[in-house]
PDB file of C-alpha atoms in Angstrom:
ATOM      1  CA  UNK A   1     119.313  57.517 144.646  1.00 44.00           C
ATOM      2  CA  UNK A   2     122.261  56.578 143.823  1.00 42.00           C
ATOM      3  CA  UNK A   3     122.718  54.410 146.448  1.00 42.00           C
ATOM      4  CA  UNK A   4     119.577  52.549 145.594  1.00 41.00           C
ATOM      5  CA  UNK A   5     120.429  51.941 141.956  1.00 40.00           C
ATOM      6  CA  UNK A   6     124.079  50.100 143.125  1.00 40.00           C
ATOM      7  CA  UNK A   7     122.291  48.151 145.958  1.00 38.00           C
ATOM      8  CA  UNK A   8     120.225  46.950 142.903  1.00 39.00           C
ATOM      9  CA  UNK A   9     123.041  46.371 140.657  1.00 41.00           C
ATOM     10  CA  UNK A  10     125.639  44.238 143.517  1.00 43.00           C
ATOM     11  CA  UNK A  11     121.909  42.519 143.887  1.00 38.00           C
ATOM     12  CA  UNK A  12     121.718  41.867 140.058  1.00 41.00           C
ATOM     13  CA  UNK A  13     125.881  41.178 139.839  1.00 37.00           C
ATOM     14  CA  UNK A  14     125.400  38.405 142.802  1.00 40.00           C
ATOM     15  CA  UNK A  15     122.142  36.819 140.278  1.00 44.00           C
ATOM     16  CA  UNK A  16     124.213  36.487 137.693  1.00 42.00           C
ATOM     17  CA  UNK A  17     127.212  34.267 140.015  1.00 35.00           C
ATOM     18  CA  UNK A  18     124.610  32.237 141.143  1.00 38.00           C
ATOM     19  CA  UNK A  19     123.416  31.687 138.000  1.00 39.00           C
ATOM     20  CA  UNK A  20     126.572  31.080 136.748  1.00 34.00           C
ATOM     21  CA  UNK A  21     127.627  28.815 139.395  1.00 35.00           C
ATOM     22  CA  UNK A  22     124.626  26.488 138.882  1.00 33.00           C
ATOM     23  CA  UNK A  23     125.705  26.509 134.885  1.00 35.00           C
ATOM     24  CA  UNK A  24     128.485  25.382 135.526  1.00 34.00           C
ATOM     25  CA  UNK A  25     127.366  22.801 137.912  1.00 38.00           C
ATOM     26  CA  UNK A  26     128.974  24.102 140.925  1.00 36.00           C
ATOM     27  CA  UNK A  27     126.589  24.135 144.578  1.00 38.00           C
ATOM     28  CA  UNK A  28     127.451  25.373 148.412  1.00 40.00           C
ATOM     29  CA  UNK A  29     128.863  22.878 150.389  1.00 42.00           C
ATOM     30  CA  UNK A  30     128.988  22.775 154.054  1.00 46.00           C
ATOM     31  CA  UNK A  31     130.907  24.358 156.056  1.00 51.00           C
ATOM     32  CA  UNK A  32     132.409  20.794 157.615  1.00 59.00           C
ATOM     33  CA  UNK A  33     131.470  17.537 155.819  1.00 61.00           C
ATOM     34  CA  UNK A  34     130.384  15.020 157.792  1.00 64.00           C
ATOM     35  CA  UNK A  35     133.162  12.006 158.218  1.00 70.00           C
ATOM     36  CA  UNK A  36     133.079   8.979 156.620  1.00 74.00           C
ATOM     37  CA  UNK A  37     131.555   5.729 158.607  1.00 82.00           C
ATOM     38  CA  UNK A  38     134.403   3.821 160.433  1.00 91.00           C
ATOM     39  CA  UNK A  39     135.229   0.263 157.889  1.00 96.00           C
ATOM     40  CA  UNK A  40     134.607  -2.279 159.796  1.00 98.00           C
ATOM     41  CA  UNK A  41     137.974  -4.411 160.603  1.00 98.00           C
ATOM     42  CA  UNK A  42     139.049  -7.593 161.328  1.00 98.00           C
ATOM     43  CA  UNK A  43     142.491  -9.235 162.368  1.00 98.00           C
ATOM     44  CA  UNK A  44     144.686 -12.602 162.476  1.00 98.00           C
ATOM     45  CA  UNK A  45     147.474 -14.468 162.293  1.00 98.00           C
ATOM     46  CA  UNK A  46     150.150 -14.671 164.785  1.00 98.00           C
ATOM     47  CA  UNK A  47     152.044 -12.841 167.579  1.00 98.00           C
ATOM     48  CA  UNK A  48     152.848  -9.164 166.277  1.00 98.00           C
ATOM     49  CA  UNK A  49     148.697  -9.367 164.728  1.00 98.00           C
ATOM     50  CA  UNK A  50     148.153 -10.693 168.929  1.00 98.00           C
ATOM     51  CA  UNK A  51     150.076  -7.629 170.481  1.00 98.00           C
ATOM     52  CA  UNK A  52     152.994  -9.505 172.324  1.00 98.00           C
ATOM     53  CA  UNK A  53     155.285  -6.836 173.529  1.00 98.00           C
ATOM     54  CA  UNK A  54     153.049  -4.331 174.563  1.00 98.00           C
ATOM     55  CA  UNK A  55     151.359  -6.064 177.188  1.00 93.00           C
ATOM     56  CA  UNK A  56     152.902  -8.586 180.016  1.00 89.00           C
ATOM     57  CA  UNK A  57     156.461 -11.148 179.247  1.00 92.00           C
ATOM     58  CA  UNK A  58     154.604 -14.383 179.315  1.00 92.00           C
ATOM     59  CA  UNK A  59     152.091 -16.653 177.532  1.00 92.00           C
ATOM     60  CA  UNK A  60     149.578 -17.108 179.426  1.00 89.00           C
ATOM     61  CA  UNK A  61     146.182 -18.138 177.595  1.00 92.00           C
ATOM     62  CA  UNK A  62     145.962 -21.269 174.804  1.00 95.00           C
ATOM     63  CA  UNK A  63     145.599 -17.882 172.600  1.00 97.00           C
ATOM     64  CA  UNK A  64     147.620 -15.402 174.003  1.00 97.00           C
ATOM     65  CA  UNK A  65     146.850 -11.545 173.046  1.00 97.00           C
ATOM     66  CA  UNK A  66     148.462  -8.844 174.942  1.00 97.00           C
ATOM     67  CA  UNK A  67     146.377  -5.061 175.451  1.00 96.00           C
ATOM     68  CA  UNK A  68     147.700  -1.912 173.471  1.00 97.00           C
ATOM     69  CA  UNK A  69     148.960  -3.731 170.508  1.00 98.00           C
ATOM     70  CA  UNK A  70     148.815  -2.227 167.140  1.00 98.00           C
ATOM     71  CA  UNK A  71     144.873  -3.609 166.110  1.00 98.00           C
ATOM     72  CA  UNK A  72     144.048  -1.992 169.281  1.00 98.00           C
ATOM     73  CA  UNK A  73     146.112   0.782 168.626  1.00 98.00           C
ATOM     74  CA  UNK A  74     143.936   1.751 165.524  1.00 98.00           C
ATOM     75  CA  UNK A  75     140.546   0.998 166.010  1.00 98.00           C
ATOM     76  CA  UNK A  76     140.952   4.003 169.295  1.00 97.00           C
ATOM     77  CA  UNK A  77     141.412   6.114 166.778  1.00 96.00           C
ATOM     78  CA  UNK A  78     137.733   5.794 165.602  1.00 95.00           C
ATOM     79  CA  UNK A  79     138.957   5.304 161.824  1.00 95.00           C
ATOM     80  CA  UNK A  80     137.893   1.425 161.684  1.00 97.00           C
ATOM     81  CA  UNK A  81     135.168  -0.237 163.809  1.00 97.00           C
ATOM     82  CA  UNK A  82     136.724  -3.582 165.474  1.00 98.00           C
ATOM     83  CA  UNK A  83     134.954  -6.693 164.722  1.00 98.00           C
ATOM     84  CA  UNK A  84     136.906  -9.226 166.144  1.00 98.00           C
ATOM     85  CA  UNK A  85     141.213  -9.907 166.878  1.00 98.00           C
ATOM     86  CA  UNK A  86     141.521 -13.740 166.061  1.00 98.00           C
ATOM     87  CA  UNK A  87     145.351 -13.237 166.358  1.00 98.00           C
ATOM     88  CA  UNK A  88     147.278 -15.889 168.763  1.00 98.00           C
ATOM     89  CA  UNK A  89     150.669 -15.863 169.906  1.00 98.00           C
ATOM     90  CA  UNK A  90     153.072 -18.508 168.505  1.00 97.00           C
ATOM     91  CA  UNK A  91     150.139 -19.289 165.441  1.00 98.00           C
ATOM     92  CA  UNK A  92     151.430 -21.661 162.877  1.00 98.00           C
ATOM     93  CA  UNK A  93     149.179 -20.932 159.710  1.00 98.00           C
ATOM     94  CA  UNK A  94     148.004 -24.696 159.612  1.00 98.00           C
ATOM     95  CA  UNK A  95     147.198 -27.193 162.149  1.00 96.00           C
ATOM     96  CA  UNK A  96     150.067 -29.132 163.380  1.00 95.00           C
ATOM     97  CA  UNK A  97     149.377 -32.327 165.483  1.00 93.00           C
ATOM     98  CA  UNK A  98     150.671 -31.578 169.069  1.00 91.00           C
ATOM     99  CA  UNK A  99     150.225 -27.843 168.707  1.00 93.00           C
ATOM    100  CA  UNK A 100     146.659 -26.879 170.648  1.00 95.00           C
ATOM    101  CA  UNK A 101     147.409 -22.926 169.952  1.00 97.00           C
ATOM    102  CA  UNK A 102     144.640 -22.879 166.876  1.00 97.00           C
ATOM    103  CA  UNK A 103     146.223 -21.984 163.493  1.00 98.00           C
ATOM    104  CA  UNK A 104     145.734 -18.566 161.076  1.00 98.00           C
ATOM    105  CA  UNK A 105     143.666 -20.932 158.586  1.00 98.00           C
ATOM    106  CA  UNK A 106     141.594 -22.680 161.852  1.00 98.00           C
ATOM    107  CA  UNK A 107     141.077 -18.312 162.552  1.00 98.00           C
ATOM    108  CA  UNK A 108     139.400 -17.843 159.258  1.00 98.00           C
ATOM    109  CA  UNK A 109     136.748 -20.598 160.275  1.00 97.00           C
ATOM    110  CA  UNK A 110     136.325 -18.933 163.972  1.00 97.00           C
ATOM    111  CA  UNK A 111     135.619 -15.794 162.737  1.00 98.00           C
ATOM    112  CA  UNK A 112     133.529 -16.457 159.853  1.00 97.00           C
ATOM    113  CA  UNK A 113     130.997 -14.263 160.033  1.00 97.00           C
ATOM    114  CA  UNK A 114     132.934 -11.532 161.088  1.00 98.00           C
ATOM    115  CA  UNK A 115     135.319 -11.729 158.087  1.00 98.00           C
ATOM    116  CA  UNK A 116     132.464 -11.618 155.544  1.00 98.00           C
ATOM    117  CA  UNK A 117     131.616  -8.403 157.165  1.00 97.00           C
ATOM    118  CA  UNK A 118     134.845  -7.037 156.980  1.00 98.00           C
ATOM    119  CA  UNK A 119     135.684  -4.145 154.770  1.00 97.00           C
ATOM    120  CA  UNK A 120     140.015  -4.003 155.789  1.00 98.00           C
ATOM    121  CA  UNK A 121     141.543  -7.100 157.075  1.00 98.00           C
ATOM    122  CA  UNK A 122     145.167  -7.369 158.476  1.00 98.00           C
ATOM    123  CA  UNK A 123     147.219 -10.252 158.857  1.00 98.00           C
ATOM    124  CA  UNK A 124     151.044 -11.218 159.626  1.00 98.00           C
ATOM    125  CA  UNK A 125     152.276 -15.147 159.307  1.00 98.00           C
ATOM    126  CA  UNK A 126     155.094 -16.884 157.954  1.00 98.00           C
ATOM    127  CA  UNK A 127     157.702 -16.873 161.006  1.00 98.00           C
ATOM    128  CA  UNK A 128     156.801 -19.522 162.953  1.00 98.00           C
ATOM    129  CA  UNK A 129     156.038 -22.259 159.883  1.00 98.00           C
ATOM    130  CA  UNK A 130     159.826 -21.278 158.907  1.00 98.00           C
ATOM    131  CA  UNK A 131     160.476 -22.052 162.354  1.00 95.00           C
ATOM    132  CA  UNK A 132     162.448 -18.748 162.726  1.00 96.00           C
ATOM    133  CA  UNK A 133     162.391 -18.691 166.913  1.00 95.00           C
ATOM    134  CA  UNK A 134     165.157 -21.806 166.128  1.00 96.00           C
ATOM    135  CA  UNK A 135     167.429 -19.800 163.904  1.00 97.00           C
ATOM    136  CA  UNK A 136     167.306 -16.861 166.289  1.00 96.00           C
ATOM    137  CA  UNK A 137     167.813 -19.027 169.442  1.00 95.00           C
ATOM    138  CA  UNK A 138     170.695 -19.970 167.387  1.00 97.00           C
ATOM    139  CA  UNK A 139     172.354 -16.924 166.528  1.00 97.00           C
ATOM    140  CA  UNK A 140     172.026 -15.539 169.999  1.00 95.00           C
ATOM    141  CA  UNK A 141     173.102 -18.913 171.782  1.00 94.00           C
ATOM    142  CA  UNK A 142     176.492 -20.344 169.432  1.00 97.00           C
ATOM    143  CA  UNK A 143     178.813 -20.321 166.725  1.00 98.00           C
ATOM    144  CA  UNK A 144     178.570 -17.907 163.869  1.00 98.00           C
ATOM    145  CA  UNK A 145     178.803 -21.283 161.918  1.00 98.00           C
ATOM    146  CA  UNK A 146     176.113 -22.647 163.874  1.00 98.00           C
ATOM    147  CA  UNK A 147     173.777 -19.199 163.451  1.00 98.00           C
ATOM    148  CA  UNK A 148     174.451 -19.571 159.158  1.00 98.00           C
ATOM    149  CA  UNK A 149     173.309 -23.089 159.294  1.00 98.00           C
ATOM    150  CA  UNK A 150     170.451 -22.157 161.237  1.00 98.00           C
ATOM    151  CA  UNK A 151     169.587 -19.399 159.078  1.00 98.00           C
ATOM    152  CA  UNK A 152     169.715 -21.324 155.811  1.00 98.00           C
ATOM    153  CA  UNK A 153     168.128 -24.110 157.049  1.00 98.00           C
ATOM    154  CA  UNK A 154     165.268 -22.118 157.634  1.00 98.00           C
ATOM    155  CA  UNK A 155     165.746 -20.018 154.411  1.00 98.00           C
ATOM    156  CA  UNK A 156     165.327 -23.655 152.700  1.00 98.00           C
ATOM    157  CA  UNK A 157     161.980 -23.559 153.461  1.00 98.00           C
ATOM    158  CA  UNK A 158     160.760 -19.999 152.120  1.00 98.00           C
ATOM    159  CA  UNK A 159     160.436 -20.987 148.568  1.00 98.00           C
ATOM    160  CA  UNK A 160     157.348 -23.215 149.769  1.00 98.00           C
ATOM    161  CA  UNK A 161     156.414 -20.672 152.394  1.00 98.00           C
ATOM    162  CA  UNK A 162     155.623 -18.857 149.338  1.00 98.00           C
ATOM    163  CA  UNK A 163     153.131 -20.913 147.194  1.00 98.00           C
ATOM    164  CA  UNK A 164     151.467 -21.885 150.451  1.00 98.00           C
ATOM    165  CA  UNK A 165     151.171 -17.990 151.755  1.00 98.00           C
ATOM    166  CA  UNK A 166     150.050 -16.992 148.511  1.00 98.00           C
ATOM    167  CA  UNK A 167     147.063 -19.983 148.647  1.00 98.00           C
ATOM    168  CA  UNK A 168     145.889 -18.820 151.917  1.00 98.00           C
ATOM    169  CA  UNK A 169     146.073 -15.380 150.829  1.00 98.00           C
ATOM    170  CA  UNK A 170     143.678 -16.361 147.910  1.00 98.00           C
ATOM    171  CA  UNK A 171     141.002 -18.953 150.521  1.00 97.00           C
ATOM    172  CA  UNK A 172     141.377 -15.392 153.137  1.00 98.00           C
ATOM    173  CA  UNK A 173     139.667 -13.102 150.058  1.00 98.00           C
ATOM    174  CA  UNK A 174     137.118 -16.022 149.479  1.00 98.00           C
ATOM    175  CA  UNK A 175     136.128 -15.982 153.293  1.00 98.00           C
ATOM    176  CA  UNK A 176     136.251 -11.590 153.290  1.00 98.00           C
ATOM    177  CA  UNK A 177     135.172 -10.729 149.585  1.00 97.00           C
ATOM    178  CA  UNK A 178     134.655  -7.421 151.088  1.00 96.00           C
ATOM    179  CA  UNK A 179     137.664  -6.918 152.185  1.00 98.00           C
ATOM    180  CA  UNK A 180     141.152  -5.212 151.248  1.00 98.00           C
ATOM    181  CA  UNK A 181     144.129  -7.408 153.732  1.00 98.00           C
ATOM    182  CA  UNK A 182     146.609  -5.245 154.491  1.00 98.00           C
ATOM    183  CA  UNK A 183     149.713  -8.603 154.608  1.00 98.00           C
ATOM    184  CA  UNK A 184     152.029  -6.646 157.466  1.00 98.00           C
ATOM    185  CA  UNK A 185     155.762  -7.587 157.266  1.00 98.00           C
ATOM    186  CA  UNK A 186     158.538  -8.346 159.775  1.00 98.00           C
ATOM    187  CA  UNK A 187     160.910  -5.422 161.410  1.00 98.00           C
ATOM    188  CA  UNK A 188     164.903  -5.639 160.940  1.00 98.00           C
ATOM    189  CA  UNK A 189     166.085  -7.292 164.576  1.00 98.00           C
ATOM    190  CA  UNK A 190     169.226  -5.617 164.831  1.00 98.00           C
ATOM    191  CA  UNK A 191     171.140  -2.325 164.205  1.00 98.00           C
ATOM    192  CA  UNK A 192     174.572  -3.583 163.270  1.00 97.00           C
ATOM    193  CA  UNK A 193     176.086  -0.751 162.567  1.00 96.00           C
ATOM    194  CA  UNK A 194     175.212   1.617 165.120  1.00 96.00           C
ATOM    195  CA  UNK A 195     173.851  -1.331 168.115  1.00 97.00           C
ATOM    196  CA  UNK A 196     175.020  -2.041 171.490  1.00 95.00           C
ATOM    197  CA  UNK A 197     176.790  -5.303 170.208  1.00 93.00           C
ATOM    198  CA  UNK A 198     175.215  -7.579 171.816  1.00 93.00           C
ATOM    199  CA  UNK A 199     175.759 -10.442 169.471  1.00 96.00           C
ATOM    200  CA  UNK A 200     178.074 -10.368 167.263  1.00 97.00           C
ATOM    201  CA  UNK A 201     177.560  -8.043 163.605  1.00 98.00           C
ATOM    202  CA  UNK A 202     178.227 -11.090 161.705  1.00 98.00           C
ATOM    203  CA  UNK A 203     175.370 -12.549 163.668  1.00 98.00           C
ATOM    204  CA  UNK A 204     173.192  -9.587 163.853  1.00 98.00           C
ATOM    205  CA  UNK A 205     173.614  -9.617 160.004  1.00 98.00           C
ATOM    206  CA  UNK A 206     172.144 -13.504 160.117  1.00 98.00           C
ATOM    207  CA  UNK A 207     169.691 -12.676 161.879  1.00 98.00           C
ATOM    208  CA  UNK A 208     168.393  -9.860 159.503  1.00 98.00           C
ATOM    209  CA  UNK A 209     169.372 -11.731 156.912  1.00 98.00           C
ATOM    210  CA  UNK A 210     166.350 -14.283 157.074  1.00 98.00           C
ATOM    211  CA  UNK A 211     163.966 -11.405 157.990  1.00 98.00           C
ATOM    212  CA  UNK A 212     164.576  -9.636 155.031  1.00 98.00           C
ATOM    213  CA  UNK A 213     164.373 -12.914 152.918  1.00 98.00           C
ATOM    214  CA  UNK A 214     160.988 -13.741 154.142  1.00 98.00           C
ATOM    215  CA  UNK A 215     159.336  -9.994 153.882  1.00 98.00           C
ATOM    216  CA  UNK A 216     160.423 -10.935 150.197  1.00 98.00           C
ATOM    217  CA  UNK A 217     158.904 -13.996 150.440  1.00 98.00           C
ATOM    218  CA  UNK A 218     155.434 -12.307 152.107  1.00 98.00           C
ATOM    219  CA  UNK A 219     155.725 -10.174 149.432  1.00 98.00           C
ATOM    220  CA  UNK A 220     156.128 -11.991 146.573  1.00 98.00           C
ATOM    221  CA  UNK A 221     153.377 -14.224 147.980  1.00 98.00           C
ATOM    222  CA  UNK A 222     150.850 -11.380 147.821  1.00 98.00           C
ATOM    223  CA  UNK A 223     151.576 -10.450 144.674  1.00 98.00           C
ATOM    224  CA  UNK A 224     150.581 -13.970 143.397  1.00 98.00           C
ATOM    225  CA  UNK A 225     147.522 -14.180 145.091  1.00 98.00           C
ATOM    226  CA  UNK A 226     145.746 -11.811 143.246  1.00 95.00           C
ATOM    227  CA  UNK A 227     143.871 -11.165 146.170  1.00 97.00           C
ATOM    228  CA  UNK A 228     142.840  -7.569 147.234  1.00 97.00           C
ATOM    229  CA  UNK A 229     146.022  -7.310 149.508  1.00 98.00           C
ATOM    230  CA  UNK A 230     149.057  -5.165 150.445  1.00 98.00           C
ATOM    231  CA  UNK A 231     151.885  -6.260 151.774  1.00 98.00           C
ATOM    232  CA  UNK A 232     152.708  -3.417 154.419  1.00 98.00           C
ATOM    233  CA  UNK A 233     156.847  -3.429 154.921  1.00 98.00           C
ATOM    234  CA  UNK A 234     157.739  -2.085 158.165  1.00 98.00           C
ATOM    235  CA  UNK A 235     161.885  -2.249 157.785  1.00 97.00           C
ATOM    236  CA  UNK A 236     161.810   1.733 156.998  1.00 96.00           C
ATOM    237  CA  UNK A 237     160.048   2.512 160.491  1.00 97.00           C
ATOM    238  CA  UNK A 238     162.235   0.719 162.696  1.00 98.00           C
ATOM    239  CA  UNK A 239     165.313   2.101 161.161  1.00 97.00           C
ATOM    240  CA  UNK A 240     167.062   3.197 164.615  1.00 97.00           C
ATOM    241  CA  UNK A 241     164.850   1.247 167.063  1.00 98.00           C
ATOM    242  CA  UNK A 242     165.944  -2.475 166.451  1.00 98.00           C
ATOM    243  CA  UNK A 243     165.905  -4.152 169.674  1.00 98.00           C
ATOM    244  CA  UNK A 244     170.459  -3.216 169.744  1.00 98.00           C
ATOM    245  CA  UNK A 245     169.465   0.892 169.351  1.00 98.00           C
ATOM    246  CA  UNK A 246     169.653   3.729 171.630  1.00 97.00           C
ATOM    247  CA  UNK A 247     165.528   4.065 171.082  1.00 98.00           C
ATOM    248  CA  UNK A 248     164.651   0.528 170.999  1.00 98.00           C
ATOM    249  CA  UNK A 249     161.140  -0.339 169.517  1.00 98.00           C
ATOM    250  CA  UNK A 250     161.468  -3.788 170.297  1.00 98.00           C
ATOM    251  CA  UNK A 251     161.181  -5.692 173.817  1.00 98.00           C
ATOM    252  CA  UNK A 252     163.894  -7.495 174.401  1.00 96.00           C
ATOM    253  CA  UNK A 253     164.635  -9.026 178.450  1.00 93.00           C
ATOM    254  CA  UNK A 254     168.095 -10.800 178.484  1.00 87.00           C
ATOM    255  CA  UNK A 255     167.470 -12.705 181.432  1.00 84.00           C
ATOM    256  CA  UNK A 256     164.452 -15.057 183.163  1.00 83.00           C
ATOM    257  CA  UNK A 257     162.120 -12.952 185.386  1.00 79.00           C
ATOM    258  CA  UNK A 258     161.262 -14.002 188.940  1.00 80.00           C
ATOM    259  CA  UNK A 259     159.273 -16.487 189.177  1.00 77.00           C
ATOM    260  CA  UNK A 260     159.877 -17.585 185.701  1.00 75.00           C
ATOM    261  CA  UNK A 261     162.391 -19.845 184.643  1.00 79.00           C
ATOM    262  CA  UNK A 262     162.505 -19.210 180.681  1.00 84.00           C
ATOM    263  CA  UNK A 263     163.177 -15.974 178.765  1.00 88.00           C
ATOM    264  CA  UNK A 264     160.207 -13.985 177.730  1.00 93.00           C
ATOM    265  CA  UNK A 265     157.658 -14.748 175.122  1.00 95.00           C
ATOM    266  CA  UNK A 266     158.263 -10.737 174.544  1.00 96.00           C
ATOM    267  CA  UNK A 267     161.039 -11.122 173.394  1.00 97.00           C
ATOM    268  CA  UNK A 268     161.967  -9.823 169.452  1.00 98.00           C
ATOM    269  CA  UNK A 269     158.534  -8.579 169.407  1.00 98.00           C
ATOM    270  CA  UNK A 270     157.481  -5.171 168.946  1.00 98.00           C
ATOM    271  CA  UNK A 271     157.178  -3.240 172.610  1.00 98.00           C
ATOM    272  CA  UNK A 272     154.437  -0.711 173.114  1.00 98.00           C
ATOM    273  CA  UNK A 273     156.406   2.090 170.390  1.00 98.00           C
ATOM    274  CA  UNK A 274     157.248  -0.736 167.635  1.00 98.00           C
ATOM    275  CA  UNK A 275     152.855  -1.063 167.717  1.00 98.00           C
ATOM    276  CA  UNK A 276     152.553   2.452 167.066  1.00 98.00           C
ATOM    277  CA  UNK A 277     154.844   1.952 164.489  1.00 98.00           C
ATOM    278  CA  UNK A 278     153.213  -0.858 162.843  1.00 98.00           C
ATOM    279  CA  UNK A 279     149.497   1.257 163.774  1.00 98.00           C
ATOM    280  CA  UNK A 280     150.886   4.000 161.703  1.00 98.00           C
ATOM    281  CA  UNK A 281     152.518   1.910 158.922  1.00 98.00           C
ATOM    282  CA  UNK A 282     149.069   0.195 158.446  1.00 98.00           C
ATOM    283  CA  UNK A 283     146.738   3.192 158.492  1.00 97.00           C
ATOM    284  CA  UNK A 284     149.140   5.781 156.037  1.00 96.00           C
ATOM    285  CA  UNK A 285     149.262   2.796 153.739  1.00 97.00           C
ATOM    286  CA  UNK A 286     146.094   2.036 153.238  1.00 95.00           C
ATOM    287  CA  UNK A 287     143.572   4.902 154.252  1.00 91.00           C
ATOM    288  CA  UNK A 288     140.636   3.850 155.437  1.00 90.00           C
ATOM    289  CA  UNK A 289     138.581   6.762 155.102  1.00 87.00           C
ATOM    290  CA  UNK A 290     139.365   5.630 150.831  1.00 85.00           C
ATOM    291  CA  UNK A 291     137.390   2.479 151.660  1.00 85.00           C
ATOM    292  CA  UNK A 292     135.087   3.950 153.292  1.00 65.00           C
ATOM    293  CA  UNK A 293     133.680   5.563 150.301  1.00 60.00           C
ATOM    294  CA  UNK A 294     133.652   2.237 148.147  1.00 58.00           C
TER     295      UNK A 294
END
């Protein structure tokens, strides 16, 4: 009889706990919650978003993309549903006479319906518009004075670029009204302290000075745009992995590869490890699972 009374007391106690839980608003949860659905993702922009450096060395199409770029890496996580990557190697923000590569503004038109459905958009843009490639070539091949002049010339275009980018991000936000826009920065290309002296330390510092100024301009444009945009800085992730580091995450082939008679188009772009770092920076900053809850 004592055993039965104890069992009844235990059952009553358990029932009381259940009633208390319901009163306080607690309910049982499933052992494993269903993962949030992947967010719809669209990418656009220049060579960094086109995946340059992850695949072949030389551009072989009007809108050249390489498989394995950071956009593909993000898509392979299953946390996003990639609708389209419209980025093109060498793309400028706006069309320029004589440049057949689709500009980033033209990419917006091409991606119209996908952008309208997107919940996440990523973009790299701006480096080509200040002729950063010309400055880089000057610093690789010319005297320090010529290098500094080329860097200063590129940087003189940054105030205008900031205004242009701010308006551009507004236009992009209108085309993708439901999306968070991840505006990706650019990595420093050289390690003047610990890296191999491919060029002089002074030349390396000049190149990095231009990259830092460009990133500051992009971040300021994001803030000025009032769009639902976030600047994603990648400089810390690439620290110790510059083009002249012991473990580079940036492509550098110092001589033409036969049968071509020019330097590879993939030079000074993230290699596969670098694109992995870009993907990690995007996912840790934006967190698609949180977007899916909105």
